Amino acid sequence: MGARLVLILGGTAEAAGLARALADRPGWRNVTSLAGRTSAPGPVAGELRQGGFGGVTGLLAWLAAERPAAVVDATHPFARQMPWHAAEACAALGIPRLRLLRPSWQRATEDRWVEVADAAEAVRILPNFGKTALLTTGHEAAPTFLQLHPRMRLVLRSIEPIPDLPLGVVHVQARPPFTLQAETALLARYGVDVLVSKASGGAAGHAKILAARAQGIPVVLLARPPQPDGPAVADPSEALSWLSGLG
Ligand code: NAP
């Protein structure tokens, strides 16, 4: 019997971790699928495919052709479509599917978190909390937050460049993970008095939350979107156990 195929829906550190673990396991092979949003994705162990499938129909066609033993949906907690497409397509074909979803950050008593539904709500309340905001919600949310310019001083951080930013808006192009020291220095350099972040969870983005906590800076947190029902685990090692249990 040939090696069993796992399709990993990727774009996260957890997906990369699972791919590395599976690449070392006899009897398994894996394909990591990336949406192709970041121009220079990190290295991936195993096979790689890039670009959208073409909705549920395209995903169904891919799965029917490749017949993976399982799909591990390790997309980002804020991926709003892919988890639902995977749930629908896997259910239709009877392919086992697992959600690999990193745990949320835990609030400490000294945290000053303000939880909001989305970027639009964040824009509405942000001026109540500070004058200089560090926005870490990615390049796609940038246009929404730019409505606050020049009322607030904006420092936007993203992996990808953001073209045509108005004069006076600061852009910091950087890729996680970040250290606590670097995040503390960034807050100080620009005099940031309010931080905006997705409630992404995970270690790679946690340092900014810790830096804000240490400095008593409020954090406006965008809530996670809902997830499809089904089995879910928090880290790659649990995903490996689930795969081993498939029989
Ligand atoms: P999304 O809303 O769930 O997906 C939008 C479309 O992108 C999907 O319908 C699908 O296109 C394609 N797609 C998404 N993930 C894919 C994957 N792993 N392989 C192939 N196609 C994929 O997701 P998104 O928010 O645009 O994020 C895109 C990717 O970036 C995700 O894989 C996610 O893990 C990663 N990411 C997202 C965030 C975030 O904050 N949203 C942060 C870090 C990383 P088709 O319908 O054509 O198949």
Coordinates of C-alpha atoms and ligand atoms in Angstrom, one line a residue:
M1 CA 0.0 0.0 0.0
G2 CA 1.3 3.5 -0.8
A3 CA 1.8 6.3 1.7
R4 CA -1.4 7.8 2.9
L5 CA -2.0 11.4 1.8
V6 CA -3.0 14.2 4.1
L7 CA -4.1 17.5 2.7
I8 CA -3.0 20.3 5.1
L9 CA -4.9 23.6 4.5
G10 CA -2.1 25.9 5.5
G11 CA -1.0 29.5 6.0
T12 CA 0.0 29.1 9.7
A13 CA 2.9 28.1 11.9
E14 CA 0.7 25.1 13.0
A15 CA 0.3 23.9 9.4
A16 CA 4.1 24.1 8.9
G17 CA 4.7 22.3 12.1
L18 CA 2.3 19.4 11.1
A19 CA 3.9 19.2 7.7
R20 CA 7.4 18.9 9.3
A21 CA 6.1 16.2 11.6
L22 CA 4.3 14.2 8.9
A23 CA 7.3 14.4 6.5
D24 CA 9.3 12.4 9.0
R25 CA 6.6 9.7 9.4
P26 CA 6.8 6.6 7.4
G27 CA 3.5 5.6 5.7
W28 CA 2.4 9.2 5.3
R29 CA 2.8 12.0 2.8
N30 CA 1.4 15.4 2.8
V31 CA 0.5 18.3 0.5
T32 CA 0.3 21.7 2.1
S33 CA -2.1 24.0 0.3
L34 CA -1.5 27.8 0.5
A35 CA -3.8 30.5 -0.7
G36 CA -0.9 32.3 -2.3
R37 CA -1.5 35.6 -0.5
T38 CA 2.0 36.2 0.9
S39 CA 4.6 36.8 -1.8
A40 CA 7.4 34.8 -0.1
P41 CA 5.9 32.0 2.1
G42 CA 8.3 30.2 4.4
P43 CA 9.7 26.7 3.5
V44 CA 7.2 23.8 3.7
A45 CA 8.1 20.2 4.4
G46 CA 6.5 17.8 1.9
E47 CA 4.6 18.9 -1.2
L48 CA 3.2 22.3 -1.8
R49 CA 0.3 23.6 -3.9
Q50 CA -0.6 27.2 -4.1
G51 CA -3.7 29.3 -5.0
G52 CA -7.4 28.9 -4.4
F53 CA -9.1 25.7 -5.4
G54 CA -12.0 27.6 -7.0
G55 CA -14.6 27.4 -4.3
V56 CA -16.3 24.2 -3.0
T57 CA -16.6 22.9 -6.5
G58 CA -12.9 23.2 -7.2
L59 CA -12.0 21.7 -3.8
L60 CA -14.4 18.8 -4.5
A61 CA -12.6 18.1 -7.8
W62 CA -9.2 18.2 -6.2
L63 CA -10.2 15.8 -3.4
A64 CA -12.0 13.5 -5.7
A65 CA -8.9 13.3 -7.9
E66 CA -6.3 13.0 -5.1
R67 CA -8.4 11.0 -2.6
P68 CA -6.5 12.0 0.6
A69 CA -7.0 9.9 3.7
A70 CA -7.7 13.0 5.7
V71 CA -7.8 16.8 5.5
V72 CA -6.4 18.9 8.3
D73 CA -7.7 22.4 8.2
A74 CA -4.9 24.4 9.7
T75 CA -5.9 27.7 8.3
H76 CA -5.6 30.8 10.4
P77 CA -8.4 31.4 13.0
F78 CA -9.5 34.4 10.9
A79 CA -9.8 32.5 7.6
R80 CA -13.5 33.0 7.1
Q81 CA -14.2 30.8 4.0
M82 CA -11.8 28.0 3.7
P83 CA -12.9 26.1 6.9
W84 CA -16.5 26.1 5.6
H85 CA -15.5 25.0 2.1
A86 CA -13.4 22.2 3.6
A87 CA -16.3 21.1 5.9
E88 CA -18.7 21.0 3.0
A89 CA -16.5 19.2 0.6
C90 CA -15.2 16.6 3.1
A91 CA -18.7 15.8 4.2
A92 CA -19.8 15.3 0.7
L93 CA -17.0 12.9 -0.1
G94 CA -16.8 11.2 3.3
I95 CA -13.2 12.3 3.9
P96 CA -12.3 12.7 7.6
R97 CA -11.5 16.4 8.4
L98 CA -9.8 17.9 11.5
R99 CA -9.7 21.5 12.5
L100 CA -6.2 22.4 13.8
L101 CA -7.0 25.7 15.6
R102 CA -4.5 27.4 17.9
P103 CA -5.9 28.3 21.4
S104 CA -6.9 31.9 22.1
W105 CA -4.7 34.1 24.3
Q106 CA -5.7 34.0 28.0
R107 CA -6.6 37.3 29.5
A108 CA -4.6 38.3 32.7
T109 CA -6.2 40.5 35.3
E110 CA -3.9 43.5 34.4
D111 CA -4.8 43.3 30.7
R112 CA -6.9 46.2 29.4
W113 CA -8.7 44.4 26.5
V114 CA -11.6 45.8 24.6
E115 CA -13.3 43.1 22.5
V116 CA -15.0 44.1 19.3
A117 CA -16.8 42.2 16.5
D118 CA -14.8 43.6 13.6
A119 CA -12.5 46.3 12.2
A120 CA -15.5 48.7 11.6
E121 CA -16.4 48.6 15.3
A122 CA -12.7 49.0 16.2
V123 CA -12.6 52.2 14.1
R124 CA -15.7 53.5 15.9
I125 CA -14.3 53.1 19.4
L126 CA -10.6 53.6 18.9
P127 CA -10.4 57.4 19.4
N128 CA -11.8 56.8 23.0
F129 CA -8.7 54.8 23.9
G130 CA -5.8 56.7 22.6
K131 CA -4.1 59.0 20.1
T132 CA -1.5 56.8 18.5
A133 CA -2.6 53.3 17.4
L134 CA -0.4 50.4 16.4
L135 CA -2.5 48.4 13.9
T136 CA -1.5 44.7 13.5
T137 CA -4.6 43.5 11.7
G138 CA -2.9 43.0 8.3
H139 CA -2.9 44.8 5.0
E140 CA -6.4 43.9 4.0
A141 CA -7.9 45.8 7.0
A142 CA -5.8 48.9 6.3
P143 CA -8.3 50.8 4.3
T144 CA -10.9 50.5 7.1
F145 CA -8.5 51.9 9.7
L146 CA -7.2 54.7 7.4
Q147 CA -10.6 56.4 8.0
L148 CA -9.1 57.5 11.3
H149 CA -6.3 59.4 9.6
P150 CA -5.4 62.2 10.4
R151 CA -7.7 62.2 13.5
M152 CA -5.4 59.6 15.0
R153 CA -1.7 58.8 14.4
L154 CA -1.6 55.4 12.7
V155 CA 1.3 52.9 12.8
L156 CA 0.4 50.0 10.5
R157 CA 2.3 46.8 10.6
S158 CA 1.9 44.1 8.0
I159 CA 3.8 41.3 6.2
E160 CA 2.9 42.7 2.8
P161 CA 3.6 46.2 1.6
I162 CA 0.6 48.7 1.6
P163 CA 0.7 50.9 -1.4
D164 CA -0.4 54.6 -1.5
L165 CA -0.5 55.3 2.2
P166 CA -1.2 58.9 3.0
L167 CA 1.7 61.0 4.2
G168 CA 2.0 60.8 8.0
V169 CA 0.8 57.2 8.3
V170 CA 3.7 55.0 9.4
H171 CA 4.2 51.6 7.8
V172 CA 6.3 48.9 9.5
Q173 CA 6.8 45.9 7.2
A174 CA 7.7 42.8 9.2
R175 CA 6.9 39.1 9.6
P176 CA 6.2 37.4 12.9
P177 CA 7.5 36.0 15.3
F178 CA 8.4 39.1 17.3
T179 CA 10.2 39.2 20.6
L180 CA 8.9 41.0 23.7
Q181 CA 11.9 43.3 23.5
A182 CA 11.2 44.3 19.9
E183 CA 7.5 44.9 20.6
T184 CA 8.3 47.0 23.6
A185 CA 10.7 49.0 21.6
L186 CA 8.2 49.5 18.8
L187 CA 5.5 50.8 21.2
A188 CA 8.0 53.2 22.7
R189 CA 9.5 54.4 19.4
Y190 CA 6.1 55.7 18.1
G191 CA 4.5 56.5 21.4
V192 CA 1.8 54.0 20.9
D193 CA -1.0 54.3 23.4
V194 CA -3.5 51.8 22.0
L195 CA -2.9 48.5 20.2
V196 CA -5.3 46.8 17.7
S197 CA -5.0 43.1 17.1
K198 CA -7.0 40.2 15.8
A199 CA -7.7 37.7 18.7
S200 CA -5.4 35.3 16.7
G201 CA -3.9 33.5 19.6
G202 CA -0.6 31.6 19.2
A203 CA 2.9 32.2 20.4
A204 CA 4.2 34.1 17.3
G205 CA 2.0 37.1 17.9
H206 CA 1.7 37.0 21.7
A207 CA 4.7 39.3 22.4
K208 CA 2.7 42.5 21.5
I209 CA 0.0 41.5 23.9
L210 CA 2.6 41.0 26.7
A211 CA 4.3 44.3 25.8
A212 CA 0.9 46.1 26.0
R213 CA 0.1 44.4 29.3
A214 CA 3.5 45.5 30.8
Q215 CA 2.9 49.1 29.8
G216 CA -0.8 49.3 30.7
I217 CA -1.7 49.9 27.0
P218 CA -5.3 49.1 26.0
V219 CA -5.7 46.4 23.3
V220 CA -8.7 46.4 21.0
L221 CA -9.2 42.8 20.0
L222 CA -11.1 41.7 17.0
A223 CA -13.2 38.6 17.8
R224 CA -12.6 35.3 16.1
P225 CA -15.2 34.2 13.5
P226 CA -17.3 31.1 14.1
Q227 CA -16.0 27.7 13.0
P228 CA -17.7 24.7 11.4
D229 CA -18.7 21.9 13.8
G230 CA -16.4 18.9 13.9
P231 CA -13.3 17.5 15.6
A232 CA -10.7 20.1 16.5
V233 CA -7.3 20.1 18.2
A234 CA -5.0 22.8 19.4
D235 CA -1.5 21.8 18.2
P236 CA 0.3 19.7 15.6
S237 CA 1.1 16.8 18.0
E238 CA -2.6 16.3 18.8
A239 CA -3.3 16.4 15.0
L240 CA -0.7 13.6 14.6
S241 CA -2.5 11.5 17.2
W242 CA -5.8 12.0 15.5
L243 CA -4.3 11.0 12.2
S244 CA -2.8 7.9 13.8
G245 CA -6.2 7.0 15.2
L246 CA -7.8 6.9 11.7
G247 CA -6.9 3.3 11.3
Ligands
NAP1 P1 -10.4 32.6 3.6 O1 -11.3 33.9 3.7 O2 -10.8 31.5 4.4 O3 -10.2 32.2 2.1 C1 -10.5 33.0 1.0 C2 -10.2 32.1 -0.2 O4 -8.8 31.9 -0.3 C3 -10.8 30.7 -0.1 O5 -12.2 30.7 -0.6 C4 -9.9 29.9 -1.0 O6 -10.1 30.2 -2.4 C5 -8.6 30.6 -0.7 N1 -7.8 29.9 0.3 C6 -7.8 30.2 1.7 N2 -7.0 29.4 2.3 C7 -6.5 28.5 1.4 C8 -5.6 27.4 1.4 N3 -5.0 27.1 2.6 N4 -5.3 26.8 0.3 C9 -5.9 27.1 -0.9 N5 -6.7 28.2 -1.0 C10 -7.0 28.8 0.1 O7 -8.9 33.0 4.1 P2 -8.1 34.4 4.1 O8 -8.4 35.1 5.3 O9 -8.3 35.0 2.8 O10 -6.6 33.8 4.3 C11 -6.0 33.2 3.2 C12 -4.9 32.3 3.8 O11 -4.0 33.1 4.6 C13 -5.5 31.2 4.6 O12 -4.9 30.0 4.2 C14 -5.0 31.5 6.1 O13 -4.6 30.4 6.8 C15 -3.8 32.4 5.9 N6 -3.8 33.5 6.9 C16 -4.9 34.3 7.1 C17 -4.9 35.3 8.1 C18 -6.1 36.1 8.4 O14 -6.0 36.9 9.3 N7 -7.2 36.0 7.6 C19 -3.7 35.5 8.8 C20 -2.6 34.7 8.5 C21 -2.7 33.7 7.6 P3 -11.0 29.2 -3.3 O15 -12.5 29.5 -2.9 O16 -10.7 29.6 -4.7 O17 -10.6 27.8 -3.0

